[in-house]
CSV table of C-alpha atoms in Angstrom, one decimal:
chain,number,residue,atom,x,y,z
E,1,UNK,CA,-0.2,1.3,16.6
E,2,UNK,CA,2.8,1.4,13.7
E,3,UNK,CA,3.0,3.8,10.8
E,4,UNK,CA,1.0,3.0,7.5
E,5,UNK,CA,3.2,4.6,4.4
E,6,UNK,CA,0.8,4.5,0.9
E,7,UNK,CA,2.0,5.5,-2.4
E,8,UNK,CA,0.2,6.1,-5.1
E,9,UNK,CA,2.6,4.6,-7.6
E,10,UNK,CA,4.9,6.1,-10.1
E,11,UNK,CA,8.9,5.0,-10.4
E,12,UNK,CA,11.6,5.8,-8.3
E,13,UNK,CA,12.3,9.2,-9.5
E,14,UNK,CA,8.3,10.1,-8.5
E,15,UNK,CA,9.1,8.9,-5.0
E,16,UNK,CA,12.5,10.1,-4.6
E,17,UNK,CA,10.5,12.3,-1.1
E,18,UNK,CA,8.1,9.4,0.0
E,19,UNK,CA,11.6,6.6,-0.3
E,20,UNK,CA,13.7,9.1,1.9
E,21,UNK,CA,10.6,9.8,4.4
E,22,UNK,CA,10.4,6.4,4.6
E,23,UNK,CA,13.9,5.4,5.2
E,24,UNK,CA,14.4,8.0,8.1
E,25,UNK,CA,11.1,7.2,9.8
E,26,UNK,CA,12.6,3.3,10.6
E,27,UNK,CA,15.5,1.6,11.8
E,28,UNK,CA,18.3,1.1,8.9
E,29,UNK,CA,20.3,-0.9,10.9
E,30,UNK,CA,17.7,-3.8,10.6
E,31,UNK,CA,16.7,-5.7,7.6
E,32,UNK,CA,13.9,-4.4,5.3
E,33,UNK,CA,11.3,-7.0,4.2
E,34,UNK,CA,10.4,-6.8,0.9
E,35,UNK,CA,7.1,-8.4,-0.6
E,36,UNK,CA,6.8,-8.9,-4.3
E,37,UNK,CA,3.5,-11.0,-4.5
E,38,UNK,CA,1.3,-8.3,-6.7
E,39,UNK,CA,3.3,-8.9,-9.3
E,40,UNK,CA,3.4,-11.2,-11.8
E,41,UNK,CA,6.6,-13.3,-11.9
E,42,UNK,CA,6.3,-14.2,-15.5
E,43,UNK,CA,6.3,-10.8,-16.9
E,44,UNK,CA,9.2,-9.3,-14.2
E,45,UNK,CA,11.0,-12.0,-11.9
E,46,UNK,CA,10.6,-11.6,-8.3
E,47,UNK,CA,14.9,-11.2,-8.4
E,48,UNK,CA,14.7,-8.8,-10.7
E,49,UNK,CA,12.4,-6.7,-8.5
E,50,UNK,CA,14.4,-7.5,-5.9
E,51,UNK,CA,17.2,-5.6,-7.5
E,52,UNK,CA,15.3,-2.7,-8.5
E,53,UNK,CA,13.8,-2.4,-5.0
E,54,UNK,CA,17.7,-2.9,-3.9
E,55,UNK,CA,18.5,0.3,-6.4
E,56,UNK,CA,16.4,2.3,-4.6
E,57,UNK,CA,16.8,1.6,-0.8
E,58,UNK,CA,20.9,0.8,-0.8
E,59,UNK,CA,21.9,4.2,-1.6
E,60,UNK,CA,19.3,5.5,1.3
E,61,UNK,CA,21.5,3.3,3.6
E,62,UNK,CA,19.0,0.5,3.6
E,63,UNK,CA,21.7,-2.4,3.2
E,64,UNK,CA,19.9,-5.6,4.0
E,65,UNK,CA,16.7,-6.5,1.9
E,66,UNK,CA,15.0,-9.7,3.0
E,67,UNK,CA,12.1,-10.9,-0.3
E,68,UNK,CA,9.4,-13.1,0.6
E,69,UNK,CA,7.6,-15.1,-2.0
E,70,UNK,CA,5.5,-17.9,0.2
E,71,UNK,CA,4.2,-16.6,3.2
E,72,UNK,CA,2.6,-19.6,4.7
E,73,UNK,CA,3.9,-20.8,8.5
E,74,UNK,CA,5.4,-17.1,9.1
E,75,UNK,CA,4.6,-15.7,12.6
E,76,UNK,CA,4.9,-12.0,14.2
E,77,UNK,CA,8.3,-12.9,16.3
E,78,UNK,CA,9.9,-13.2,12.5
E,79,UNK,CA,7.8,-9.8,11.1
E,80,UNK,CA,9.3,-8.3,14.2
E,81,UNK,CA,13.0,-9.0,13.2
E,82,UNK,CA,12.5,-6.0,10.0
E,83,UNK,CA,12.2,-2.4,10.3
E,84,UNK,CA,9.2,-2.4,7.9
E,85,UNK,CA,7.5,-4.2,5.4
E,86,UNK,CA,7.3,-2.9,2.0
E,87,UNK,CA,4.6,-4.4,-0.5
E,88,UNK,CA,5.4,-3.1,-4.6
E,89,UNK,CA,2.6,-3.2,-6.8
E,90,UNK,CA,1.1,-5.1,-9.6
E,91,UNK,CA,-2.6,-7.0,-9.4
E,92,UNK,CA,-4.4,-6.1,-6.0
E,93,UNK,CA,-6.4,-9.5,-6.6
E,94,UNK,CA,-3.7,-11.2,-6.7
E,95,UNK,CA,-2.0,-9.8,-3.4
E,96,UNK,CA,-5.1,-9.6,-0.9
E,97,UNK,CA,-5.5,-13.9,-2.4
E,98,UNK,CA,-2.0,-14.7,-1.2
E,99,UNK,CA,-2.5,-12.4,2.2
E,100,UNK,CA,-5.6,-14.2,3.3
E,101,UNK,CA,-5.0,-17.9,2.2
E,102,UNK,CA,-1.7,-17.8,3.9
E,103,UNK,CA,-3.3,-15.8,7.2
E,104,UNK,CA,-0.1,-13.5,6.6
E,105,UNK,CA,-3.3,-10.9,6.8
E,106,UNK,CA,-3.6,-11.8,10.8
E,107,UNK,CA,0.2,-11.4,11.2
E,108,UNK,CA,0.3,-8.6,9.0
E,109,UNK,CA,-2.0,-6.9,11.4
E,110,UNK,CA,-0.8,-8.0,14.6
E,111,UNK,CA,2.8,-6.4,13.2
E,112,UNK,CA,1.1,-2.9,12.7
E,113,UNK,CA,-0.7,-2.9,16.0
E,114,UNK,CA,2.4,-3.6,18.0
E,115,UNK,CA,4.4,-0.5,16.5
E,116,UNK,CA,5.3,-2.1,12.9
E,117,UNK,CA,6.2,0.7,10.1
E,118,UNK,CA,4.5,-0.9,6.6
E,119,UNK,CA,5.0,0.9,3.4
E,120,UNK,CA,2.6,-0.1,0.4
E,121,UNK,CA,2.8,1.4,-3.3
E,122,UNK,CA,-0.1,1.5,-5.5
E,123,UNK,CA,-1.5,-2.4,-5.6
E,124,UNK,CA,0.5,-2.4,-2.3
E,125,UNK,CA,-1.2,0.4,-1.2
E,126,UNK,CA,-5.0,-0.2,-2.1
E,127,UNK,CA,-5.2,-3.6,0.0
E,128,UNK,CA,-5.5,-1.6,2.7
E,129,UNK,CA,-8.5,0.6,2.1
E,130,UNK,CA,-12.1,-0.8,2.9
E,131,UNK,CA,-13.4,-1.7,-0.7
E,132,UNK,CA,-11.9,-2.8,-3.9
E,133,UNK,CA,-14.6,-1.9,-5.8
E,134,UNK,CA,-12.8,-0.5,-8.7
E,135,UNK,CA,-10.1,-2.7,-9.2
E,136,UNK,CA,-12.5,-5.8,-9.4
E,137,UNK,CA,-14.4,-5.6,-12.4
E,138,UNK,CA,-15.8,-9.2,-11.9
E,139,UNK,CA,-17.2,-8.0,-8.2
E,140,UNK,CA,-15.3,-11.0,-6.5
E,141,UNK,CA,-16.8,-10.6,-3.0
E,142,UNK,CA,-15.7,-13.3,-0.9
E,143,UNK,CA,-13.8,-13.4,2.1
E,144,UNK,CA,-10.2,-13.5,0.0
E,145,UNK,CA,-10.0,-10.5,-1.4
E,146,UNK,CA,-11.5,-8.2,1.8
E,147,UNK,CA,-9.1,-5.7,2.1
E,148,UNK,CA,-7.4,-4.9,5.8
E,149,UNK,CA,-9.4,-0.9,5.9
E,150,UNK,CA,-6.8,0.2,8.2
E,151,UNK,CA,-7.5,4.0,6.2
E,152,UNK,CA,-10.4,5.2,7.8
E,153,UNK,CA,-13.1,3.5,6.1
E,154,UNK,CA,-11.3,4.9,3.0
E,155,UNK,CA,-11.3,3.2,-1.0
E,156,UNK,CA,-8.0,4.0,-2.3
E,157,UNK,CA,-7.7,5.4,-5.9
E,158,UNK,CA,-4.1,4.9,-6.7
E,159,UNK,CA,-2.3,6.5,-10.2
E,160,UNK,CA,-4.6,9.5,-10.0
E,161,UNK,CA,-5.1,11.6,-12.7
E,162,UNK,CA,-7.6,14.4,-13.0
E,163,UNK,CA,-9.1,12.9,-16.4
E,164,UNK,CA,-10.6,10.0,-14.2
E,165,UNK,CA,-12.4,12.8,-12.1
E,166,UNK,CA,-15.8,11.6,-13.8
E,167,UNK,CA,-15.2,7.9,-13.6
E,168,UNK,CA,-14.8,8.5,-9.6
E,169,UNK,CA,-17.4,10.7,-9.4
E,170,UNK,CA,-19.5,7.7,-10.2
E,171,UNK,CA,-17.9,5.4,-8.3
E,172,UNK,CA,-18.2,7.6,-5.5
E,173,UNK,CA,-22.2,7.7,-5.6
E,174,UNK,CA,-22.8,4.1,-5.3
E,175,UNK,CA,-23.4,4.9,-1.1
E,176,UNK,CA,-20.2,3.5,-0.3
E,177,UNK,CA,-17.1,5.0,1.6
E,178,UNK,CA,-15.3,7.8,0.1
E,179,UNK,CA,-12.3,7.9,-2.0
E,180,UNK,CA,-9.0,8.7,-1.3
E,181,UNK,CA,-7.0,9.5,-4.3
E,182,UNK,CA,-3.4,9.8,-4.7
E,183,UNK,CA,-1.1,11.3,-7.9
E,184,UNK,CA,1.7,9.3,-9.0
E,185,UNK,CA,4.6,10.4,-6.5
E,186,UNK,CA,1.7,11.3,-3.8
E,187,UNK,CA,1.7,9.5,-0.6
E,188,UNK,CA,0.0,9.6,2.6
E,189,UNK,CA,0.9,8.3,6.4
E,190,UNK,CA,-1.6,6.8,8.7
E,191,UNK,CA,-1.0,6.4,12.4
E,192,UNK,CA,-3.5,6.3,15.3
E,193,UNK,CA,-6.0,8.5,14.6
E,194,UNK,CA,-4.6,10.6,12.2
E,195,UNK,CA,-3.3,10.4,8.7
E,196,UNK,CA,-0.6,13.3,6.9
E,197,UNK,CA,0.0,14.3,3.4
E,198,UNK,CA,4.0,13.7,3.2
E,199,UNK,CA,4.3,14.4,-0.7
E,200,UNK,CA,2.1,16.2,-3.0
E,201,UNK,CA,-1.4,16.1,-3.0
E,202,UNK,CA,-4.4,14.1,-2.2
E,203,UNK,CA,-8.4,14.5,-2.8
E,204,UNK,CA,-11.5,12.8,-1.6
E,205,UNK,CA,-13.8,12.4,-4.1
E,206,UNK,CA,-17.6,11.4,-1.6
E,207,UNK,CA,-20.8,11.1,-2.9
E,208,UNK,CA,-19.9,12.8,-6.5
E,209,UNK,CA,-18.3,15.6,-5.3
E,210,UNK,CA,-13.9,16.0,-4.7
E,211,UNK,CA,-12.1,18.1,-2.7
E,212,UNK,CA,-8.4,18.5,-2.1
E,213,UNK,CA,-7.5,17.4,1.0
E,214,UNK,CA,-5.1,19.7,4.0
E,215,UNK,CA,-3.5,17.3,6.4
């Protein structure tokens, strides 16, 4: 199993820690993959998030930045020529759609389970959790926007702020899985059977009730 990097969002300055944690825990001398697809190209191009994601990585050392915009036809022997994959945010709707009608989902997978390092920031981050519950107000169900639960059974809360506590309070009582939520500048690693706090704080709001979690 690979390491599974989540941010809870916030700009570059907010993530200064989580960017460098990242950047040591993989191999610089390979390319970084960069995947823009939660965002929406007509209000930021995808080159122009290219070159912010460049801003950020280059002066870690990170020299090569590979962006993907269609990811029909790609297979794991091509994930396997990047040190990571890194997924920016925007719409989670719009990302888990483009993951499972391409099967990139299946690859995606396959790439963490053989070792893979992925590193996903707040729309990035919440397509991995087990429910999208609150970032699909229409309640889209179907099979395209499943998310990959590689967190534990976990919902991800991303861009937490301690005024929402009584909005996921009652989210959190619908009988579903818990939440996991993360601060702006907050991330968390998964791996195996085990998951670590690596910048600032998380809490798990369950069944209306939130505590702060010590990894």
């Amino acid at each position: 199993m690979g390491n599974l990097i989540l941010s809870g969002g916030g700009n570059a300055d907010q993530n200064s820690s989580v960017h460098n944690y990242f950047v040591n825990s993989i191999e610089r001398d390979k390319p970084l993959l960069y995947i823009p697809l939660a965002g929406d190209p007509s209000f930021r191009s995808y080159g122009t998030s290219l070159k912010y994601v460049q801003s950020i990585f280059n002066p870690l050392g990170v020299d090569a930045i590979t962006m993907w915009t269609e990811l029909n036809n790609k297979s794991l022997s091509e994930l396997k020529r990047f040190s990571a994959v890194y997924f920016s945010g925007g719409c989670t709707l719009t990302l888990l759609k483009a993951l499972k009608k391409s099967n990139f989902d299946k690859i995606l997978m396959q790439y963490y389970e053989s070792g893979g390092t992925i590193f996903g920031q707040s729309a990035g981050a919440i397509i991995f959790g087990s429910h999208i519950t609150h970032t699909n107000p229409k309640g889209e169900n179907s099979a395209e926007y499943e998310p990959l639960n590689l967190i534990y059974n976990y919902r991800l809360w991303c861009h937490y702020d301690a005024r929402e506590d009584k909005l996921i309070y009652q989210f959190s009582e619908d009988g579903g899985p818990p939440f996991l939520a993360l601060p702006d500048g907050a991330a968390i690693r998964f791996s195996d059977n085990s998951m670590e706090i690596i910048s600032k704080q998380a809490y798990e709001f369950k069944q209306g009730k939130k505590k702060t979690l010590k990894i």
